[in-house]
C-alpha cells in the first residue's frame, strides 16, 4: 500500500508545476467570474461523476463561503436536481441534461464553468454550445484531450493523463478561484 500512496503523491507532485505554469489562465478565469458576479450575473457549473462533485463543490463555496464571511453569491450546480436531470434524460436524452438547464436558467452575462476530465463528455459539450448561443461566457476545466477547450472562451487544461491527478488539480483550481473571488468580494 505504501508504494501506491507514494506513487499517487509523486504523480500529483509532477502535475503541480504544469498547473502553476497556467497561473495566468487561472487569473483570467477568476477575473471573468468576478466580472460576472460584480455585474449581477450568476455562475452555472456542470460536469459528470467526479466532475459533478467538483461542480457542486464550486457552487457551494460560491453560494456559502470558502474562508471568509461575506454575502451570498449566485452560483448553481446543474448536477443536483434529480427530477430535472431524469425528466430531461427520459424525454430527450442524457446528452441534453445540462444544455436544457442552461437554456432555461442561463442569461447573457452569466458564466458556465464546464468540468470534464476527458474534454469529450457530450452533455458537457452541449451545455457549452447552449451557453454560447445565450451569449454566456464559457470556462472549460478539463484534461489534456477532447473538444471542450475549443468551445470555451477560457480553458484550463490539465495535461496529466491520469484522471485522479486531473481531478486533484481541478479541486485546487476551485479552491484558488474561490479564494480569489472572496478576496475581491468580501
mmCIF file of C-alpha atoms in Angstrom:
data_model
loop_
_atom_site.group_PDB
_atom_site.id
_atom_site.type_symbol
_atom_site.label_atom_id
_atom_site.label_comp_id
_atom_site.label_asym_id
_atom_site.label_seq_id
_atom_site.Cartn_x
_atom_site.Cartn_y
_atom_site.Cartn_z
ATOM 1 C CA UNK A 1 0.000 0.000 0.000
ATOM 2 C CA UNK A 2 2.748 2.448 0.886
ATOM 3 C CA UNK A 3 4.121 2.169 -2.661
ATOM 4 C CA UNK A 4 0.734 3.105 -4.137
ATOM 5 C CA UNK A 5 0.413 6.033 -1.746
ATOM 6 C CA UNK A 6 3.847 7.333 -2.713
ATOM 7 C CA UNK A 7 3.084 6.867 -6.436
ATOM 8 C CA UNK A 8 -0.084 8.953 -6.079
ATOM 9 C CA UNK A 9 1.767 11.704 -4.208
ATOM 10 C CA UNK A 10 4.582 11.671 -6.778
ATOM 11 C CA UNK A 11 2.046 11.841 -9.612
ATOM 12 C CA UNK A 12 0.411 14.892 -8.095
ATOM 13 C CA UNK A 13 3.837 16.439 -7.468
ATOM 14 C CA UNK A 14 4.577 16.081 -11.197
ATOM 15 C CA UNK A 15 1.221 17.627 -12.184
ATOM 16 C CA UNK A 16 1.563 20.718 -9.973
ATOM 17 C CA UNK A 17 4.316 22.555 -11.937
ATOM 18 C CA UNK A 18 2.290 22.307 -15.165
ATOM 19 C CA UNK A 19 -0.713 23.732 -13.303
ATOM 20 C CA UNK A 20 1.437 26.508 -11.833
ATOM 21 C CA UNK A 21 2.534 27.440 -15.362
ATOM 22 C CA UNK A 22 -1.134 28.241 -16.095
ATOM 23 C CA UNK A 23 -1.452 30.814 -13.299
ATOM 24 C CA UNK A 24 -2.299 33.499 -15.862
ATOM 25 C CA UNK A 25 -5.179 31.387 -17.204
ATOM 26 C CA UNK A 26 -6.489 30.783 -13.679
ATOM 27 C CA UNK A 27 -6.294 34.525 -13.026
ATOM 28 C CA UNK A 28 -8.222 35.280 -16.241
ATOM 29 C CA UNK A 29 -10.899 32.772 -15.251
ATOM 30 C CA UNK A 30 -11.192 34.284 -11.769
ATOM 31 C CA UNK A 31 -11.495 37.758 -13.300
ATOM 32 C CA UNK A 32 -14.214 36.524 -15.686
ATOM 33 C CA UNK A 33 -16.206 35.093 -12.785
ATOM 34 C CA UNK A 34 -15.581 38.203 -10.692
ATOM 35 C CA UNK A 35 -16.798 40.439 -13.516
ATOM 36 C CA UNK A 36 -19.993 38.405 -13.879
ATOM 37 C CA UNK A 37 -20.711 38.456 -10.152
ATOM 38 C CA UNK A 38 -19.964 42.178 -9.803
ATOM 39 C CA UNK A 39 -22.416 42.876 -12.625
ATOM 40 C CA UNK A 40 -25.299 40.923 -11.106
ATOM 41 C CA UNK A 41 -24.852 37.743 -13.112
ATOM 42 C CA UNK A 42 -24.555 34.148 -11.958
ATOM 43 C CA UNK A 43 -22.270 31.178 -12.339
ATOM 44 C CA UNK A 44 -23.651 27.864 -13.656
ATOM 45 C CA UNK A 45 -21.468 24.781 -13.197
ATOM 46 C CA UNK A 46 -21.679 21.282 -14.698
ATOM 47 C CA UNK A 47 -19.802 18.002 -15.041
ATOM 48 C CA UNK A 48 -20.236 14.224 -14.715
ATOM 49 C CA UNK A 49 -19.128 11.829 -11.974
ATOM 50 C CA UNK A 50 -16.148 13.282 -10.114
ATOM 51 C CA UNK A 51 -16.586 16.444 -12.163
ATOM 52 C CA UNK A 52 -20.194 16.646 -10.936
ATOM 53 C CA UNK A 53 -18.808 16.598 -7.408
ATOM 54 C CA UNK A 54 -16.365 19.380 -8.352
ATOM 55 C CA UNK A 55 -19.290 21.338 -9.820
ATOM 56 C CA UNK A 56 -21.293 21.033 -6.634
ATOM 57 C CA UNK A 57 -18.257 21.872 -4.525
ATOM 58 C CA UNK A 58 -17.574 25.035 -6.531
ATOM 59 C CA UNK A 59 -21.188 26.214 -6.411
ATOM 60 C CA UNK A 60 -21.361 25.513 -2.675
ATOM 61 C CA UNK A 61 -18.223 27.551 -1.967
ATOM 62 C CA UNK A 62 -19.544 30.472 -4.033
ATOM 63 C CA UNK A 63 -23.061 30.480 -2.556
ATOM 64 C CA UNK A 64 -21.975 29.708 1.005
ATOM 65 C CA UNK A 65 -18.435 30.757 1.728
ATOM 66 C CA UNK A 66 -14.941 29.473 1.260
ATOM 67 C CA UNK A 67 -12.954 31.026 4.105
ATOM 68 C CA UNK A 68 -14.426 34.471 4.736
ATOM 69 C CA UNK A 69 -17.812 35.646 5.907
ATOM 70 C CA UNK A 70 -19.414 37.582 3.062
ATOM 71 C CA UNK A 71 -22.674 37.990 1.204
ATOM 72 C CA UNK A 72 -24.046 35.004 -0.676
ATOM 73 C CA UNK A 73 -23.114 34.934 -4.358
ATOM 74 C CA UNK A 74 -25.247 33.394 -7.138
ATOM 75 C CA UNK A 75 -23.987 30.034 -8.374
ATOM 76 C CA UNK A 76 -25.853 26.891 -9.348
ATOM 77 C CA UNK A 77 -24.585 23.363 -9.962
ATOM 78 C CA UNK A 78 -26.613 21.854 -12.801
ATOM 79 C CA UNK A 79 -25.902 18.403 -11.354
ATOM 80 C CA UNK A 80 -28.197 18.488 -8.323
ATOM 81 C CA UNK A 81 -31.862 18.476 -9.375
ATOM 82 C CA UNK A 82 -32.580 14.795 -9.949
ATOM 83 C CA UNK A 83 -36.128 15.482 -11.136
ATOM 84 C CA UNK A 84 -34.900 17.808 -13.885
ATOM 85 C CA UNK A 85 -31.991 15.533 -14.815
ATOM 86 C CA UNK A 86 -34.111 12.378 -15.033
ATOM 87 C CA UNK A 87 -37.018 14.017 -16.854
ATOM 88 C CA UNK A 88 -34.720 15.565 -19.462
ATOM 89 C CA UNK A 89 -32.753 12.311 -19.824
ATOM 90 C CA UNK A 90 -36.006 10.372 -20.227
ATOM 91 C CA UNK A 91 -37.873 12.791 -22.503
ATOM 92 C CA UNK A 92 -34.909 13.961 -24.613
ATOM 93 C CA UNK A 93 -31.562 12.287 -23.920
ATOM 94 C CA UNK A 94 -28.804 12.227 -21.335
ATOM 95 C CA UNK A 95 -26.803 14.462 -23.687
ATOM 96 C CA UNK A 96 -29.332 17.248 -23.032
ATOM 97 C CA UNK A 97 -29.369 17.224 -19.197
ATOM 98 C CA UNK A 98 -27.181 20.309 -18.861
ATOM 99 C CA UNK A 99 -27.994 22.161 -22.087
ATOM 100 C CA UNK A 100 -31.724 22.268 -21.264
ATOM 101 C CA UNK A 101 -30.902 23.795 -17.888
ATOM 102 C CA UNK A 102 -28.566 26.329 -19.499
ATOM 103 C CA UNK A 103 -31.364 27.243 -21.931
ATOM 104 C CA UNK A 104 -33.816 27.665 -19.038
ATOM 105 C CA UNK A 105 -31.591 29.355 -16.457
ATOM 106 C CA UNK A 106 -28.687 30.970 -18.290
ATOM 107 C CA UNK A 107 -28.684 34.595 -19.364
ATOM 108 C CA UNK A 108 -26.335 36.799 -21.309
ATOM 109 C CA UNK A 109 -23.549 37.849 -18.953
ATOM 110 C CA UNK A 110 -23.684 34.650 -16.887
ATOM 111 C CA UNK A 111 -20.742 32.240 -16.918
ATOM 112 C CA UNK A 112 -20.862 28.476 -17.426
ATOM 113 C CA UNK A 113 -17.998 26.580 -15.795
ATOM 114 C CA UNK A 114 -17.862 23.188 -17.521
ATOM 115 C CA UNK A 115 -15.785 20.405 -15.938
ATOM 116 C CA UNK A 116 -14.754 17.340 -17.956
ATOM 117 C CA UNK A 117 -11.603 15.327 -17.324
ATOM 118 C CA UNK A 118 -11.849 13.819 -20.816
ATOM 119 C CA UNK A 119 -12.928 17.017 -22.528
ATOM 120 C CA UNK A 120 -15.338 14.900 -24.552
ATOM 121 C CA UNK A 121 -18.468 14.432 -22.436
ATOM 122 C CA UNK A 122 -21.321 15.032 -24.882
ATOM 123 C CA UNK A 123 -23.660 16.552 -22.300
ATOM 124 C CA UNK A 124 -20.972 18.998 -21.164
ATOM 125 C CA UNK A 125 -20.127 19.920 -24.765
ATOM 126 C CA UNK A 126 -23.818 20.556 -25.492
ATOM 127 C CA UNK A 127 -24.039 22.742 -22.376
ATOM 128 C CA UNK A 128 -21.086 24.789 -23.656
ATOM 129 C CA UNK A 129 -22.798 25.177 -27.033
ATOM 130 C CA UNK A 130 -26.082 26.232 -25.393
ATOM 131 C CA UNK A 131 -24.254 28.775 -23.227
ATOM 132 C CA UNK A 132 -22.507 30.255 -26.263
ATOM 133 C CA UNK A 133 -25.876 30.614 -28.024
ATOM 134 C CA UNK A 134 -27.125 32.575 -25.000
ATOM 135 C CA UNK A 135 -24.034 34.833 -25.166
ATOM 136 C CA UNK A 136 -22.720 33.490 -21.886
ATOM 137 C CA UNK A 137 -19.005 33.163 -21.239
ATOM 138 C CA UNK A 138 -17.893 29.538 -21.145
ATOM 139 C CA UNK A 139 -14.997 28.370 -18.981
ATOM 140 C CA UNK A 140 -13.698 24.858 -19.547
ATOM 141 C CA UNK A 141 -11.864 22.937 -16.842
ATOM 142 C CA UNK A 142 -10.565 19.814 -18.493
ATOM 143 C CA UNK A 143 -7.818 17.291 -19.056
ATOM 144 C CA UNK A 144 -5.410 17.057 -21.985
ATOM 145 C CA UNK A 145 -7.851 15.944 -24.690
ATOM 146 C CA UNK A 146 -11.299 16.329 -26.146
ATOM 147 C CA UNK A 147 -13.182 19.201 -27.735
ATOM 148 C CA UNK A 148 -14.224 21.151 -24.651
ATOM 149 C CA UNK A 149 -11.369 23.661 -24.620
ATOM 150 C CA UNK A 150 -12.162 24.628 -28.223
ATOM 151 C CA UNK A 151 -15.755 25.510 -27.267
ATOM 152 C CA UNK A 152 -14.717 27.833 -24.436
ATOM 153 C CA UNK A 153 -13.719 31.467 -24.157
ATOM 154 C CA UNK A 154 -11.232 30.388 -21.457
ATOM 155 C CA UNK A 155 -9.964 26.911 -20.610
ATOM 156 C CA UNK A 156 -7.750 25.325 -18.001
ATOM 157 C CA UNK A 157 -6.268 22.137 -19.446
ATOM 158 C CA UNK A 158 -4.561 19.758 -17.033
ATOM 159 C CA UNK A 159 -2.007 17.903 -19.138
ATOM 160 C CA UNK A 160 -1.735 14.820 -16.917
ATOM 161 C CA UNK A 161 -3.052 11.554 -18.424
ATOM 162 C CA UNK A 162 -4.322 10.205 -15.067
ATOM 163 C CA UNK A 163 -7.929 11.080 -14.210
ATOM 164 C CA UNK A 164 -7.277 11.178 -10.432
ATOM 165 C CA UNK A 165 -4.459 13.716 -10.900
ATOM 166 C CA UNK A 166 -6.657 15.822 -13.216
ATOM 167 C CA UNK A 167 -9.422 15.855 -10.608
ATOM 168 C CA UNK A 168 -6.987 16.794 -7.837
ATOM 169 C CA UNK A 169 -5.751 19.758 -9.872
ATOM 170 C CA UNK A 170 -9.368 20.699 -10.625
ATOM 171 C CA UNK A 171 -10.056 20.790 -6.878
ATOM 172 C CA UNK A 172 -7.026 23.019 -6.334
ATOM 173 C CA UNK A 173 -8.329 25.265 -9.130
ATOM 174 C CA UNK A 174 -11.739 25.503 -7.402
ATOM 175 C CA UNK A 175 -10.153 26.452 -4.103
ATOM 176 C CA UNK A 176 -7.846 29.053 -5.641
ATOM 177 C CA UNK A 177 -10.633 30.667 -7.669
ATOM 178 C CA UNK A 178 -12.976 30.763 -4.677
ATOM 179 C CA UNK A 179 -10.265 32.333 -2.548
ATOM 180 C CA UNK A 180 -9.618 34.982 -5.216
ATOM 181 C CA UNK A 181 -13.340 35.740 -5.531
ATOM 182 C CA UNK A 182 -13.709 36.117 -1.790
ATOM 183 C CA UNK A 183 -10.688 38.369 -1.547
ATOM 184 C CA UNK A 184 -12.274 40.731 -4.057
ATOM 185 C CA UNK A 185 -15.900 40.459 -2.911
ATOM 186 C CA UNK A 186 -15.670 40.124 0.897
#
